[in-house]
Amino acid sequence: MKHSKYSVIIVGSGIAGLYAALKLTEQMNLPDGLLVLTKASLSDCNSSHAQGGIVGVLPENSADSVKIHVQDTLKAGAGLSDEKVVTFISENSNVVIKDLLEYGVEFDRNDKNEFNFTLEGAHSVKRILHAGGDSTGANIEKALVKKVNENPNITVYEQALAVELIKDENNRVKGLICYKSAIDEYEAVYSSATVLATGGLGRVYKYTTNPEVATGDGMALAYRAGAVLSDMEFVQFHPTALSVPNDDSRFLISEAVRGEGAKLVNSDGIPFMAKYHELADLAPRDVVTRAIFSELKASGDKNVYLDATIIGKEKILKRFPNIYKLCLSKGIDITKDFIPVSPACHYLMGGIKTDITNAKTSLNGLYAIGEVACTGLHGANRLASNSLLECVVSAYELADYLSFANLEIPDMIDDCIMDIIRKYENDDEYHDIDVGEIKSELQQTMWDLVGVERCEEDLKKAYEKIIQLQQRFEYVDKCSTFQEYELRNLLCVSKIITLLALKRKESRGGHYRTDYPQPSDKAQHSTFVIGKEDIINDKVFIA
Ligand code: SIN
């Protein structure tokens, strides 16, 4: 097995990972260099799919302030957002947005060359910056990829999946084992700072706006190493994903479309959101999603519709060129036709518990930024376009913290590591399993039983089913293929979501229990660490 060492390893190449890589190489001397590891290609990430935008609380926007943004975020977070964290991120928005401009990101501007701020659900003022109309994430990612490719101090491994964290006898993370799928080889990479920036887990569910790569890898990796995860039951279901017959893909129809005036209507063309919330179509995301769910339950339809014709053709083509094109490819002209939409899994509010000021996790040597992390910003329900802001602020803070840290790499190989290395050097055990079949059964189960609406009976059924699927899967330690590793991660995070959803006997934000429809008196975070809930009912599972 090949062994290598870097001053810092960043796992994941979305906006959080690449921005952190650039800031780190700018701010400090990295004697052993910096490695960015990605399981696909550099720009294949969840960030590239973010359409609506990024929150910018900027001095030039006289209608806005940190105070108002904090209030909006706390309200959407349904009692679980941490006010200090929210304020910190909001106050740092100006700095990181200016920085992104310097990296070459071009946010859309009006005729006077001012930022063209837009609105999304539960924002009380227009404060969302966008780029390329409706391809904000892809535009930011593109600018960062260009800078990373030009930077001689950043090494990139593509098609390299992190499969296990290496720890020393003091439980300190000192690197990882990666599986290079293109050449079917393992490599041990040592570092004193291992940063997880692996994004979300949308592919746990049958219907999701997330790309294929969103398989919860970072959460599963950290969990297996014993890091604390928090609030994993809070999954956000976006209300408006394109929903056409005989097609399970769910292309995102940005909330910004409603921000520009589009209305949700039922199959008779009647708007319905005013019945559910005073903000109607711009109510918080969880409210809109549940409203659609109840409309669908009552009508028996598979989707409701978004009427974007109100926006007008000229504006649609300018603001939503990507959505326009994609819908047209499915035979829907959004300047004239209603868009069939239904909810789909979009984002995880929980993740690896971290401190926003330095991105530290509960394990020394391990850091987490972006969607994989749970900083306390989103609480039980994320406010639209806060996620990209969190990505950049947490990456910025990580770089700042590490620039004062001692990044000397500890001894590369010691006794603790030898066992791990032997495992990956041994020949594969062969299991005859159908990865695709187990994966689709898991995704269907999670969608049916651990989705927008949950109850004890369904959650218990889901838990039993996941256990059965794990038994059919058989691999608990080393897998044979890239797809098996991804499935192992999906099974691991599905089980955690389900167990925590069972434990949370209340409804709050993205977690709605039909058997406990009200929030409890006290808002509490949930935490999950290996060795506790995993020994439930004598079913020990080391995922
Ligand atoms: C959207 O454009 O609706 C998604 C933006 C977000 O997830 O914040």
Coordinates of C-alpha atoms and ligand atoms in Angstrom, one line a residue:
M1 CA 0.0 0.0 0.0
K2 CA 1.2 3.5 -0.8
H3 CA 1.8 5.9 2.1
S4 CA 1.9 9.7 1.8
K5 CA 1.6 12.7 4.1
Y6 CA 0.2 16.2 3.8
S7 CA 0.0 19.1 6.2
V8 CA -3.8 19.2 5.7
I9 CA -6.2 16.8 4.0
I10 CA -9.5 18.1 2.8
V11 CA -12.1 15.4 1.9
G12 CA -14.7 16.8 -0.6
S13 CA -14.5 19.4 -3.4
G14 CA -17.6 21.4 -3.0
I15 CA -17.6 25.1 -2.2
A16 CA -16.6 24.6 1.5
G17 CA -13.7 22.2 0.6
L18 CA -12.2 24.3 -2.2
Y19 CA -12.6 27.6 -0.5
A20 CA -10.9 26.2 2.6
A21 CA -8.1 24.8 0.4
L22 CA -7.5 28.2 -1.2
K23 CA -7.6 30.2 2.1
L24 CA -5.2 27.7 3.8
T25 CA -2.6 27.9 1.1
E26 CA -2.9 31.7 1.1
Q27 CA -2.7 32.1 4.8
M28 CA 0.0 29.7 5.9
N29 CA 3.1 27.8 5.0
L30 CA 2.2 24.1 4.5
P31 CA 5.5 22.3 4.6
D32 CA 3.9 19.0 3.4
G33 CA 1.4 20.6 1.1
L34 CA -2.4 20.2 1.0
L35 CA -4.4 17.4 -0.5
V36 CA -8.0 17.7 -1.8
L37 CA -9.6 14.3 -2.1
T38 CA -12.8 13.8 -4.0
K39 CA -14.6 10.5 -4.8
A40 CA -15.7 11.8 -8.2
S41 CA -14.3 14.7 -10.3
L42 CA -13.4 18.1 -8.8
S43 CA -16.6 19.9 -9.7
D44 CA -18.9 16.9 -9.1
C45 CA -20.5 18.0 -5.9
N46 CA -23.8 19.1 -4.2
S47 CA -22.7 22.7 -4.2
S48 CA -22.8 22.8 -8.0
H49 CA -26.6 22.1 -7.9
A50 CA -27.4 25.1 -5.6
Q51 CA -29.6 27.4 -7.6
G52 CA -31.2 30.1 -5.6
G53 CA -28.2 31.8 -4.1
I54 CA -26.2 32.8 -1.2
V55 CA -27.3 35.1 1.6
G56 CA -25.3 38.3 1.7
V57 CA -26.0 40.6 4.6
L58 CA -24.2 43.6 3.1
P59 CA -23.9 47.2 4.2
E60 CA -25.0 48.4 0.7
N61 CA -28.4 46.8 1.3
S62 CA -30.0 49.5 3.4
A63 CA -33.2 47.3 3.9
D64 CA -31.2 44.6 5.7
S65 CA -29.1 44.1 8.8
V66 CA -27.5 41.4 10.8
K67 CA -30.3 41.8 13.3
I68 CA -33.0 41.1 10.8
H69 CA -31.2 38.2 9.2
V70 CA -30.6 36.6 12.6
Q71 CA -34.3 37.0 13.5
D72 CA -35.4 35.3 10.2
T73 CA -32.9 32.5 10.7
L74 CA -33.9 31.9 14.3
K75 CA -37.6 31.9 13.3
A76 CA -37.1 29.3 10.6
G77 CA -34.9 27.2 12.8
A78 CA -37.9 26.5 15.1
G79 CA -36.1 27.0 18.4
L80 CA -33.0 24.9 17.7
S81 CA -30.7 27.4 16.0
D82 CA -27.9 28.8 18.3
E83 CA -28.2 32.6 18.3
K84 CA -24.5 33.1 18.9
V85 CA -23.6 31.0 15.9
V86 CA -26.3 32.6 13.7
T87 CA -25.0 36.1 14.6
F88 CA -21.4 35.1 14.0
I89 CA -22.2 33.7 10.5
S90 CA -24.3 36.7 9.7
E91 CA -21.7 39.2 10.8
N92 CA -19.1 37.5 8.7
S93 CA -21.1 37.4 5.5
N94 CA -19.8 40.7 4.2
V95 CA -16.1 39.5 4.5
V96 CA -16.6 36.2 2.7
I97 CA -18.8 37.7 -0.1
K98 CA -16.1 40.3 -0.8
D99 CA -13.6 37.4 -0.8
L100 CA -15.6 35.4 -3.3
L101 CA -15.7 38.5 -5.6
E102 CA -12.0 38.6 -5.5
Y103 CA -11.8 34.9 -6.4
G104 CA -13.7 35.8 -9.6
V105 CA -17.3 35.0 -8.7
E106 CA -19.7 37.3 -10.6
F107 CA -23.0 37.8 -8.8
D108 CA -25.8 39.2 -11.0
R109 CA -26.2 42.9 -10.9
N110 CA -28.9 45.4 -12.1
D111 CA -28.6 48.2 -14.7
K112 CA -26.9 50.4 -12.1
N113 CA -24.3 47.8 -11.4
E114 CA -25.8 47.1 -7.9
F115 CA -26.3 43.6 -6.6
N116 CA -29.6 42.2 -7.8
F117 CA -30.8 40.8 -4.4
T118 CA -33.7 38.4 -4.4
L119 CA -36.1 36.9 -2.0
E120 CA -36.8 33.3 -0.9
G121 CA -39.1 31.7 1.6
A122 CA -39.1 33.1 5.2
H123 CA -36.7 36.0 4.4
S124 CA -38.2 39.3 5.4
V125 CA -36.1 41.3 3.0
K126 CA -34.4 40.8 -0.4
R127 CA -30.9 39.7 0.6
I128 CA -30.0 36.7 -1.7
L129 CA -27.2 37.1 -4.2
H130 CA -27.3 34.9 -7.3
A131 CA -25.1 34.2 -10.2
G132 CA -25.9 33.1 -13.8
G133 CA -29.5 33.7 -12.9
D134 CA -30.3 30.3 -11.3
S135 CA -26.9 28.6 -11.2
T136 CA -25.3 30.3 -8.2
G137 CA -23.6 27.2 -6.8
A138 CA -22.2 26.1 -10.2
N139 CA -20.8 29.6 -10.8
I140 CA -19.1 29.8 -7.4
E141 CA -17.7 26.3 -7.8
K142 CA -16.4 27.1 -11.3
A143 CA -14.4 30.1 -10.0
L144 CA -13.0 28.1 -7.1
V145 CA -12.1 25.1 -9.3
K146 CA -10.2 27.5 -11.6
K147 CA -8.2 28.9 -8.7
V148 CA -7.5 25.5 -7.3
N149 CA -6.2 24.2 -10.6
E150 CA -3.9 27.2 -10.8
N151 CA -2.5 26.7 -7.3
P152 CA 0.8 24.7 -7.2
N153 CA 0.4 24.0 -3.5
I154 CA -2.8 22.0 -3.8
T155 CA -2.7 18.4 -4.8
V156 CA -6.0 16.8 -6.0
Y157 CA -6.9 13.2 -6.0
E158 CA -10.0 12.5 -8.0
Q159 CA -11.9 9.1 -7.8
A160 CA -10.5 8.7 -4.3
L161 CA -13.0 7.8 -1.6
A162 CA -12.1 8.1 2.1
V163 CA -13.0 4.8 3.7
E164 CA -11.6 5.0 7.2
L165 CA -10.1 7.5 9.5
I166 CA -6.8 6.6 11.1
K167 CA -6.5 7.4 14.8
D168 CA -3.6 7.0 17.2
E169 CA -3.7 5.5 20.7
N170 CA -4.9 8.8 22.1
N171 CA -7.9 8.8 19.8
R172 CA -6.5 11.6 17.7
V173 CA -7.2 11.5 14.0
K174 CA -4.0 11.4 12.0
G175 CA -5.2 10.8 8.5
L176 CA -7.2 8.4 6.5
I177 CA -7.3 5.4 4.2
C178 CA -8.6 6.2 0.7
Y179 CA -9.7 3.9 -2.0
K180 CA -8.7 5.0 -5.5
S181 CA -11.5 3.4 -7.5
A182 CA -10.1 4.0 -10.9
I183 CA -7.0 1.9 -10.2
D184 CA -8.6 -0.3 -7.4
E185 CA -5.9 0.6 -4.9
Y186 CA -5.8 1.8 -1.3
E187 CA -3.5 4.6 0.0
A188 CA -2.8 5.6 3.6
V189 CA -2.6 9.4 3.8
Y190 CA -1.3 11.0 7.1
S191 CA -1.9 14.5 8.3
S192 CA -2.3 16.4 11.5
A193 CA -5.5 18.1 10.2
T194 CA -8.1 16.0 8.4
V195 CA -11.1 18.1 7.2
L196 CA -14.4 16.6 6.1
A197 CA -16.2 18.7 3.6
T198 CA -18.2 15.9 2.0
G199 CA -21.6 17.5 1.7
G200 CA -25.0 15.8 2.4
L201 CA -26.9 12.6 2.2
G202 CA -29.9 13.2 -0.1
R203 CA -29.4 9.8 -1.8
V204 CA -30.7 8.1 1.3
Y205 CA -34.2 8.9 -0.1
K206 CA -35.8 7.8 -3.3
Y207 CA -36.7 11.3 -4.3
T208 CA -34.0 13.9 -3.9
T209 CA -32.7 17.1 -5.5
N210 CA -29.1 15.9 -4.6
P211 CA -26.7 14.4 -7.1
E212 CA -25.6 10.7 -7.0
V213 CA -22.5 11.6 -4.9
A214 CA -24.6 12.7 -1.9
T215 CA -24.4 9.5 0.1
G216 CA -23.6 10.7 3.6
D217 CA -19.9 9.6 3.4
G218 CA -18.5 12.2 5.8
M219 CA -21.1 11.6 8.5
A220 CA -20.6 7.8 8.3
L221 CA -16.8 8.1 8.3
A222 CA -16.9 10.4 11.4
Y223 CA -19.4 8.2 13.2
R224 CA -17.4 5.1 12.7
A225 CA -14.4 6.9 14.2
G226 CA -16.5 7.8 17.2
A227 CA -17.2 11.5 16.5
V228 CA -20.4 13.1 17.9
L229 CA -23.2 13.7 15.4
S230 CA -26.0 16.0 16.1
D231 CA -29.6 16.6 15.0
M232 CA -29.5 14.0 12.3
E233 CA -33.3 13.5 12.2
F234 CA -33.7 17.0 10.8
V235 CA -33.9 16.4 7.1
Q236 CA -35.2 19.2 4.8
F237 CA -37.6 18.3 2.1
H238 CA -37.7 21.0 -0.6
P239 CA -41.3 21.7 -1.6
T240 CA -40.7 22.2 -5.3
A241 CA -38.8 19.5 -7.3
L242 CA -39.9 18.9 -10.9
S243 CA -42.1 15.8 -10.9
V244 CA -42.9 14.3 -14.2
P245 CA -44.5 10.8 -14.8
N246 CA -42.2 7.8 -15.1
D247 CA -39.2 9.8 -14.0
D248 CA -37.8 9.4 -10.5
S249 CA -35.2 12.2 -10.9
R250 CA -36.2 15.4 -9.0
F251 CA -34.7 18.5 -10.6
L252 CA -34.8 21.5 -8.2
I253 CA -37.2 24.3 -9.1
S254 CA -35.6 27.0 -7.0
E255 CA -37.5 28.8 -4.2
A256 CA -36.4 32.0 -5.9
V257 CA -39.0 31.3 -8.6
R258 CA -41.6 31.8 -5.8
G259 CA -39.5 34.7 -4.6
E260 CA -40.1 36.4 -8.0
G261 CA -43.8 35.9 -7.8
A262 CA -44.7 32.3 -8.8
K263 CA -47.6 30.6 -7.0
L264 CA -48.4 27.1 -6.0
V265 CA -51.7 25.9 -7.4
N266 CA -53.7 22.6 -7.3
S267 CA -54.8 20.7 -10.3
D268 CA -57.7 23.1 -10.7
G269 CA -55.3 26.0 -10.9
I270 CA -56.4 27.3 -7.5
P271 CA -53.7 28.8 -5.2
F272 CA -53.7 27.1 -1.8
M273 CA -50.7 28.4 0.3
A274 CA -52.6 31.3 1.9
K275 CA -54.7 28.6 3.7
Y276 CA -51.6 27.3 5.5
H277 CA -49.5 30.3 6.4
E278 CA -49.6 34.1 6.5
L279 CA -46.5 34.2 4.2
A280 CA -48.4 32.0 1.7
D281 CA -46.0 30.8 -1.0
L282 CA -43.0 32.3 0.9
A283 CA -43.7 30.5 4.2
P284 CA -40.7 28.5 5.7
R285 CA -39.8 25.5 3.6
D286 CA -41.1 22.8 6.1
V287 CA -44.5 24.6 6.1
V288 CA -44.8 24.7 2.3
T289 CA -43.7 21.0 2.0
R290 CA -46.3 19.8 4.5
A291 CA -49.0 22.0 2.9
I292 CA -48.2 20.3 -0.5
F293 CA -48.3 16.9 1.3
S294 CA -51.7 17.6 2.7
E295 CA -53.0 18.8 -0.7
L296 CA -51.8 15.6 -2.3
K297 CA -53.3 13.4 0.4
A298 CA -56.6 15.1 0.0
S299 CA -56.7 15.1 -3.8
G300 CA -54.9 11.8 -4.5
D301 CA -52.7 13.6 -7.1
K302 CA -49.0 12.9 -7.5
N303 CA -48.0 16.5 -7.8
V304 CA -49.2 20.1 -7.4
Y305 CA -48.2 22.9 -9.8
L306 CA -46.1 26.0 -9.8
D307 CA -47.5 28.8 -11.9
A308 CA -44.5 30.9 -12.9
T309 CA -46.2 32.5 -15.9
I310 CA -47.0 35.4 -13.7
I311 CA -43.3 36.3 -13.8
G312 CA -43.3 37.0 -17.5
K313 CA -41.2 35.5 -20.3
E314 CA -38.5 38.1 -20.4
K315 CA -37.7 37.9 -16.7
I316 CA -38.0 34.1 -16.7
L317 CA -35.4 33.8 -19.4
K318 CA -33.0 36.2 -17.6
R319 CA -33.5 34.9 -14.1
F320 CA -34.1 31.2 -14.6
P321 CA -32.4 30.2 -17.8
N322 CA -31.3 26.8 -16.4
I323 CA -34.7 25.9 -15.1
Y324 CA -36.4 27.1 -18.3
K325 CA -34.1 24.9 -20.4
L326 CA -34.4 21.8 -18.2
C327 CA -38.2 22.0 -18.1
L328 CA -38.4 22.6 -21.9
S329 CA -36.4 19.4 -22.4
K330 CA -39.2 17.6 -20.6
G331 CA -41.8 19.3 -22.7
I332 CA -42.8 22.0 -20.3
D333 CA -42.6 25.6 -21.4
I334 CA -42.6 27.4 -18.0
T335 CA -43.4 30.8 -19.6
K336 CA -46.8 29.3 -20.6
D337 CA -47.3 26.0 -18.7
F338 CA -47.7 25.2 -15.1
I339 CA -44.7 23.2 -13.7
P340 CA -45.6 19.9 -12.0
V341 CA -43.8 19.8 -8.6
S342 CA -43.7 17.7 -5.5
P343 CA -41.4 17.6 -2.4
A344 CA -38.0 15.9 -2.4
C345 CA -35.2 15.5 0.1
H346 CA -32.9 18.4 -0.2
Y347 CA -30.6 19.1 2.8
L348 CA -29.6 17.8 6.2
M349 CA -29.7 20.3 9.0
G350 CA -27.8 18.0 11.4
G351 CA -24.3 16.4 10.9
I352 CA -21.0 16.2 12.6
K353 CA -21.1 18.4 15.6
T354 CA -18.6 21.3 15.2
D355 CA -17.6 24.6 16.6
I356 CA -18.2 27.4 14.0
T357 CA -15.2 29.4 15.2
N358 CA -12.6 26.7 14.3
A359 CA -14.5 23.7 12.6
K360 CA -13.3 21.3 15.3
T361 CA -15.2 18.1 15.9
S362 CA -15.3 16.1 19.1
L363 CA -12.2 14.2 17.8
N364 CA -8.8 15.9 17.9
G365 CA -7.3 16.3 14.5
L366 CA -10.7 16.0 12.7
Y367 CA -12.5 19.1 11.4
A368 CA -15.8 19.4 9.4
I369 CA -17.2 22.2 7.3
G370 CA -20.3 22.7 5.0
E371 CA -23.4 20.5 5.0
V372 CA -21.6 17.6 6.7
A373 CA -21.2 19.7 9.8
C374 CA -23.8 20.7 12.3
T375 CA -22.7 24.2 13.6
G376 CA -26.0 25.2 15.1
L377 CA -27.0 27.6 12.4
H378 CA -29.9 25.8 10.9
G379 CA -31.6 24.4 13.9
A380 CA -34.6 22.3 12.9
N381 CA -35.2 23.9 9.6
R382 CA -32.7 25.8 7.4
L383 CA -33.5 29.2 6.0
A384 CA -33.0 29.2 2.2
S385 CA -29.6 30.2 0.9
N386 CA -28.0 30.1 4.4
S387 CA -26.2 26.9 3.5
L388 CA -23.7 28.4 1.0
L389 CA -23.0 31.2 3.4
E390 CA -22.3 28.7 6.2
C391 CA -19.9 26.7 3.8
V392 CA -17.8 29.8 3.2
V393 CA -17.8 31.2 6.7
S394 CA -16.9 27.8 8.3
A395 CA -14.1 27.3 5.7
Y396 CA -12.8 30.8 6.4
E397 CA -12.8 30.2 10.2
L398 CA -11.1 26.8 9.8
A399 CA -8.3 28.4 7.8
D400 CA -7.9 31.1 10.3
Y401 CA -7.7 28.6 13.2
L402 CA -5.3 26.3 11.5
S403 CA -3.0 29.1 10.5
F404 CA -2.0 29.3 14.2
A405 CA -1.9 25.6 14.8
N406 CA 1.1 23.3 14.9
L407 CA 0.7 21.2 11.8
E408 CA 3.7 18.9 12.3
I409 CA 2.7 15.5 11.2
P410 CA 2.9 12.8 14.0
D411 CA 4.8 9.6 13.4
M412 CA 3.4 8.1 10.3
I413 CA 3.2 4.4 11.2
D414 CA 2.6 3.1 14.6
D415 CA 1.1 -0.1 16.1
C416 CA -2.5 1.2 16.0
I417 CA -2.1 1.8 12.3
M418 CA -0.6 -1.5 11.4
D419 CA -3.9 -3.4 12.0
I420 CA -5.7 -1.0 9.7
I421 CA -3.2 -1.3 7.0
R422 CA -3.1 -5.1 7.1
K423 CA -6.9 -5.1 6.7
Y424 CA -6.7 -3.1 3.5
E425 CA -3.7 -5.1 2.2
N426 CA -5.5 -8.4 2.6
D427 CA -7.4 -9.9 -0.3
D428 CA -11.0 -9.1 -0.6
E429 CA -13.7 -11.3 0.9
Y430 CA -16.2 -11.8 -1.8
H431 CA -19.9 -11.5 -1.1
D432 CA -22.5 -12.1 -3.7
I433 CA -24.9 -9.2 -3.1
D434 CA -27.0 -7.0 -5.3
V435 CA -25.9 -3.5 -4.3
G436 CA -28.5 -1.8 -6.6
E437 CA -31.4 -3.8 -5.2
I438 CA -30.5 -3.2 -1.5
K439 CA -29.9 0.5 -2.3
S440 CA -33.3 1.0 -3.9
E441 CA -35.1 -0.9 -1.1
L442 CA -33.4 1.4 1.4
Q443 CA -34.3 4.5 -0.6
Q444 CA -37.9 3.4 -0.9
T445 CA -38.1 2.5 2.8
M446 CA -36.7 5.9 3.9
W447 CA -39.0 7.8 1.6
D448 CA -42.2 5.8 2.7
L449 CA -41.5 5.6 6.4
V450 CA -38.9 8.2 7.4
G451 CA -40.0 11.0 5.1
V452 CA -41.9 14.3 5.4
E453 CA -44.4 12.7 7.9
R454 CA -43.2 10.1 10.5
C455 CA -44.8 8.1 13.2
E456 CA -43.7 5.5 15.7
E457 CA -45.1 2.5 13.9
D458 CA -43.5 3.5 10.6
L459 CA -40.2 4.4 12.1
K460 CA -40.0 1.0 13.9
K461 CA -40.8 -0.8 10.6
A462 CA -38.1 1.3 8.9
Y463 CA -35.6 0.4 11.6
E464 CA -36.3 -3.3 11.2
K465 CA -36.0 -3.1 7.5
I466 CA -32.7 -1.3 7.7
I467 CA -31.4 -4.0 10.0
Q468 CA -32.5 -6.7 7.5
L469 CA -30.8 -4.8 4.7
Q470 CA -27.6 -4.5 6.7
Q471 CA -27.7 -8.3 7.3
R472 CA -28.2 -8.9 3.5
F473 CA -25.3 -6.5 2.8
E474 CA -22.9 -8.4 5.1
Y475 CA -20.0 -6.0 4.8
V476 CA -19.2 -4.3 8.0
D477 CA -15.6 -3.4 7.6
K478 CA -13.8 -3.5 4.3
C479 CA -15.9 -3.5 1.1
S480 CA -14.9 -4.7 -2.4
T481 CA -16.1 -1.8 -4.6
F482 CA -16.8 1.9 -4.6
Q483 CA -20.6 1.2 -4.8
E484 CA -20.4 -1.1 -1.7
Y485 CA -18.7 1.6 0.3
E486 CA -21.4 4.1 -0.7
L487 CA -24.1 1.7 0.2
R488 CA -22.4 1.0 3.6
N489 CA -22.5 4.8 4.2
L490 CA -26.2 5.1 3.2
L491 CA -27.2 2.2 5.5
C492 CA -25.2 3.8 8.3
V493 CA -26.7 7.3 8.1
S494 CA -30.3 5.9 7.4
K495 CA -30.1 4.0 10.6
I496 CA -29.0 7.1 12.6
I497 CA -31.7 9.3 11.1
T498 CA -34.4 6.7 11.9
L499 CA -33.2 6.1 15.4
L500 CA -33.1 9.8 16.2
A501 CA -36.5 10.3 14.5
L502 CA -37.9 7.6 16.8
K503 CA -36.4 9.2 19.9
R504 CA -37.7 12.7 19.1
K505 CA -41.3 12.5 20.3
E506 CA -42.4 15.9 19.0
S507 CA -42.8 17.9 15.8
R508 CA -40.3 20.6 15.1
G509 CA -39.1 22.2 11.8
G510 CA -38.2 19.5 9.3
H511 CA -39.1 16.6 11.7
Y512 CA -42.9 16.1 11.7
R513 CA -44.5 13.3 13.8
T514 CA -48.2 12.6 13.0
D515 CA -48.4 11.0 16.5
Y516 CA -46.8 14.0 18.2
P517 CA -47.9 16.9 16.1
Q518 CA -46.8 19.7 18.5
P519 CA -43.4 20.9 19.5
S520 CA -42.4 19.9 23.1
D521 CA -42.0 22.6 25.7
K522 CA -38.2 22.6 25.6
A523 CA -36.2 22.6 22.3
Q524 CA -33.3 20.1 22.7
H525 CA -30.6 18.9 20.4
S526 CA -30.0 15.3 19.8
T527 CA -26.6 13.7 19.8
F528 CA -25.4 10.4 18.5
V529 CA -22.2 8.6 19.2
I530 CA -21.1 5.1 18.4
G531 CA -21.6 2.6 21.2
K532 CA -24.8 4.2 22.5
E533 CA -27.9 3.7 20.3
D534 CA -26.0 1.1 18.3
I535 CA -26.5 -1.4 21.1
I536 CA -30.2 -1.1 21.0
N537 CA -32.2 -4.4 21.2
D538 CA -28.9 -6.3 21.3
K539 CA -28.4 -5.5 17.7
V540 CA -24.8 -4.4 17.5
F541 CA -23.9 -2.9 14.2
I542 CA -20.6 -1.3 13.5
A543 CA -21.4 0.5 10.2
Ligands
SIN1 C1 -33.4 26.9 -3.9 O1 -32.9 27.5 -4.8 O2 -34.6 26.8 -3.7 C2 -32.5 26.2 -3.0 C3 -31.7 27.1 -2.2 C4 -31.3 26.5 -0.9 O3 -31.4 25.3 -0.8 O4 -31.0 27.3 0.0

